[in-house]
PDB file of C-alpha atoms in Angstrom:
ATOM      1  CA  MET W   1      12.050  34.425 -21.585  1.00 88.00           C
ATOM      2  CA  GLN W   2       8.561  32.911 -21.449  1.00 96.00           C
ATOM      3  CA  ASN W   3       7.298  31.055 -18.397  1.00 97.00           C
ATOM      4  CA  LEU W   4       6.244  27.407 -18.630  1.00 96.00           C
ATOM      5  CA  PHE W   5       2.554  28.233 -18.981  1.00 97.00           C
ATOM      6  CA  GLU W   6       3.248  30.500 -21.954  1.00 97.00           C
ATOM      7  CA  ARG W   7       5.412  27.780 -23.540  1.00 96.00           C
ATOM      8  CA  LEU W   8       2.858  25.010 -22.975  1.00 95.00           C
ATOM      9  CA  LYS W   9       1.756  23.479 -26.272  1.00 95.00           C
ATOM     10  CA  PRO W  10      -1.851  24.363 -27.200  1.00 96.00           C
ATOM     11  CA  GLU W  11      -2.979  20.736 -27.190  1.00 96.00           C
ATOM     12  CA  ALA W  12      -1.572  20.289 -23.677  1.00 96.00           C
ATOM     13  CA  LYS W  13      -3.386  23.438 -22.499  1.00 96.00           C
ATOM     14  CA  VAL W  14      -6.643  21.989 -23.804  1.00 96.00           C
ATOM     15  CA  VAL W  15      -6.129  18.785 -21.811  1.00 96.00           C
ATOM     16  CA  ILE W  16      -5.318  20.732 -18.642  1.00 96.00           C
ATOM     17  CA  ASP W  17      -8.327  23.020 -19.153  1.00 95.00           C
ATOM     18  CA  GLU W  18     -10.576  19.973 -19.574  1.00 95.00           C
ATOM     19  CA  GLN W  19      -9.418  18.751 -16.156  1.00 94.00           C
ATOM     20  CA  ALA W  20     -10.286  22.070 -14.455  1.00 93.00           C
ATOM     21  CA  ASP W  21     -13.944  21.149 -13.920  1.00 91.00           C
ATOM     22  CA  ARG W  22     -13.042  17.867 -12.291  1.00 93.00           C
ATOM     23  CA  TYR W  23      -9.957  18.980 -10.324  1.00 94.00           C
ATOM     24  CA  PRO W  24     -10.261  22.772  -9.869  1.00 96.00           C
ATOM     25  CA  LEU W  25      -7.745  23.121  -7.029  1.00 95.00           C
ATOM     26  CA  SER W  26      -5.149  20.894  -8.680  1.00 93.00           C
ATOM     27  CA  VAL W  27      -5.402  22.689 -11.998  1.00 95.00           C
ATOM     28  CA  ALA W  28      -5.290  26.113 -10.318  1.00 97.00           C
ATOM     29  CA  GLY W  29      -2.160  25.115  -8.395  1.00 96.00           C
ATOM     30  CA  LEU W  30      -0.525  23.639 -11.490  1.00 95.00           C
ATOM     31  CA  THR W  31      -1.351  26.710 -13.562  1.00 97.00           C
ATOM     32  CA  GLU W  32       0.143  29.056 -10.970  1.00 97.00           C
ATOM     33  CA  GLU W  33       3.229  26.850 -10.707  1.00 96.00           C
ATOM     34  CA  LEU W  34       3.696  26.883 -14.496  1.00 96.00           C
ATOM     35  CA  LYS W  35       3.200  30.666 -14.626  1.00 97.00           C
ATOM     36  CA  SER W  36       5.789  31.308 -11.923  1.00 97.00           C
ATOM     37  CA  ASN W  37       8.589  29.111 -13.291  1.00 96.00           C
ATOM     38  CA  LEU W  38      10.791  29.080 -16.358  1.00 95.00           C
ATOM     39  CA  PHE W  39      12.116  25.528 -16.093  1.00 92.00           C
ATOM     40  CA  LEU W  40      10.284  22.239 -15.612  1.00 87.00           C
ATOM     41  CA  GLY W  41      12.864  21.115 -13.071  1.00 86.00           C
ATOM     42  CA  ASP W  42      11.851  24.002 -10.812  1.00 92.00           C
ATOM     43  CA  ILE W  43       8.230  22.992 -10.314  1.00 91.00           C
ATOM     44  CA  LYS W  44       7.080  20.905  -7.376  1.00 91.00           C
ATOM     45  CA  TYR W  45       7.247  17.138  -7.629  1.00 85.00           C
ATOM     46  CA  ASN W  46       3.492  16.755  -7.096  1.00 89.00           C
ATOM     47  CA  HIS W  47       2.875  18.898 -10.174  1.00 91.00           C
ATOM     48  CA  ILE W  48       5.326  16.823 -12.204  1.00 85.00           C
ATOM     49  CA  MET W  49       3.404  13.737 -11.129  1.00 85.00           C
ATOM     50  CA  TRP W  50       0.089  15.411 -11.991  1.00 88.00           C
ATOM     51  CA  LEU W  51       1.327  16.036 -15.522  1.00 87.00           C
ATOM     52  CA  ALA W  52       2.747  12.516 -15.774  1.00 83.00           C
ATOM     53  CA  ARG W  53      -0.403  10.744 -14.599  1.00 84.00           C
ATOM     54  CA  ASP W  54      -2.644  12.078 -17.364  1.00 85.00           C
ATOM     55  CA  SER W  55      -2.725   9.665 -20.294  1.00 83.00           C
ATOM     56  CA  LYS W  56      -3.506  12.407 -22.846  1.00 89.00           C
ATOM     57  CA  LEU W  57      -0.569  14.517 -21.694  1.00 88.00           C
ATOM     58  CA  ARG W  58       1.662  11.438 -21.734  1.00 82.00           C
ATOM     59  CA  LYS W  59       0.631  10.832 -25.341  1.00 86.00           C
ATOM     60  CA  ILE W  60       1.384  14.458 -26.319  1.00 88.00           C
ATOM     61  CA  ALA W  61       4.805  14.093 -24.677  1.00 84.00           C
ATOM     62  CA  GLY W  62       5.429  10.901 -26.664  1.00 82.00           C
ATOM     63  CA  MET W  63       5.665   8.783 -23.532  1.00 79.00           C
ATOM     64  CA  HIS W  64       4.877   5.101 -23.393  1.00 72.00           C
ATOM     65  CA  PRO W  65       2.219   4.238 -20.763  1.00 66.00           C
ATOM     66  CA  TYR W  66       4.879   2.531 -18.640  1.00 66.00           C
ATOM     67  CA  ASP W  67       7.574   5.239 -18.914  1.00 62.00           C
ATOM     68  CA  TYR W  68       7.423   6.219 -15.276  1.00 60.00           C
ATOM     69  CA  VAL W  69      11.077   6.210 -14.273  1.00 54.00           C
ATOM     70  CA  ASP W  70      11.584   9.344 -12.163  1.00 55.00           C
ATOM     71  CA  GLU W  71      14.734  10.552 -13.880  1.00 51.00           C
ATOM     72  CA  LEU W  72      13.024  10.342 -17.280  1.00 59.00           C
ATOM     73  CA  LEU W  73       9.903  12.299 -16.313  1.00 65.00           C
ATOM     74  CA  ILE W  74      11.355  15.770 -16.745  1.00 62.00           C
ATOM     75  CA  ILE W  75      13.050  14.816 -20.010  1.00 64.00           C
ATOM     76  CA  ASN W  76       9.848  13.328 -21.416  1.00 72.00           C
ATOM     77  CA  LEU W  77       7.461  15.929 -20.033  1.00 78.00           C
ATOM     78  CA  SER W  78       9.592  18.720 -21.476  1.00 81.00           C
ATOM     79  CA  LYS W  79       8.041  17.740 -24.823  1.00 81.00           C
ATOM     80  CA  LEU W  80       4.770  19.309 -23.606  1.00 83.00           C
ATOM     81  CA  PHE W  81       6.400  22.726 -23.995  1.00 84.00           C
ATOM     82  CA  ASN W  82       7.621  24.773 -26.930  1.00 85.00           C
ATOM     83  CA  ASP W  83      11.311  25.738 -26.903  1.00 75.00           C
TER      84      ASP W  83
END
């Protein structure tokens, strides 16, 4: 089974890579977290929030700008990954 980083959609990887210059520690931590987990529900809450705060990633996930209900985050953000 592939880890979350391997399953990440190419367009989402591009957005995350673009953020690496601006937020190198955050992106490094997120990348390691995605590489070491198979399921989105297993990554740390701060990384879930990092993914959810980016408007480009929210658009890729098909989220409305105001879809910020905690229980919906993992369901919506799962659309950033291939099955």
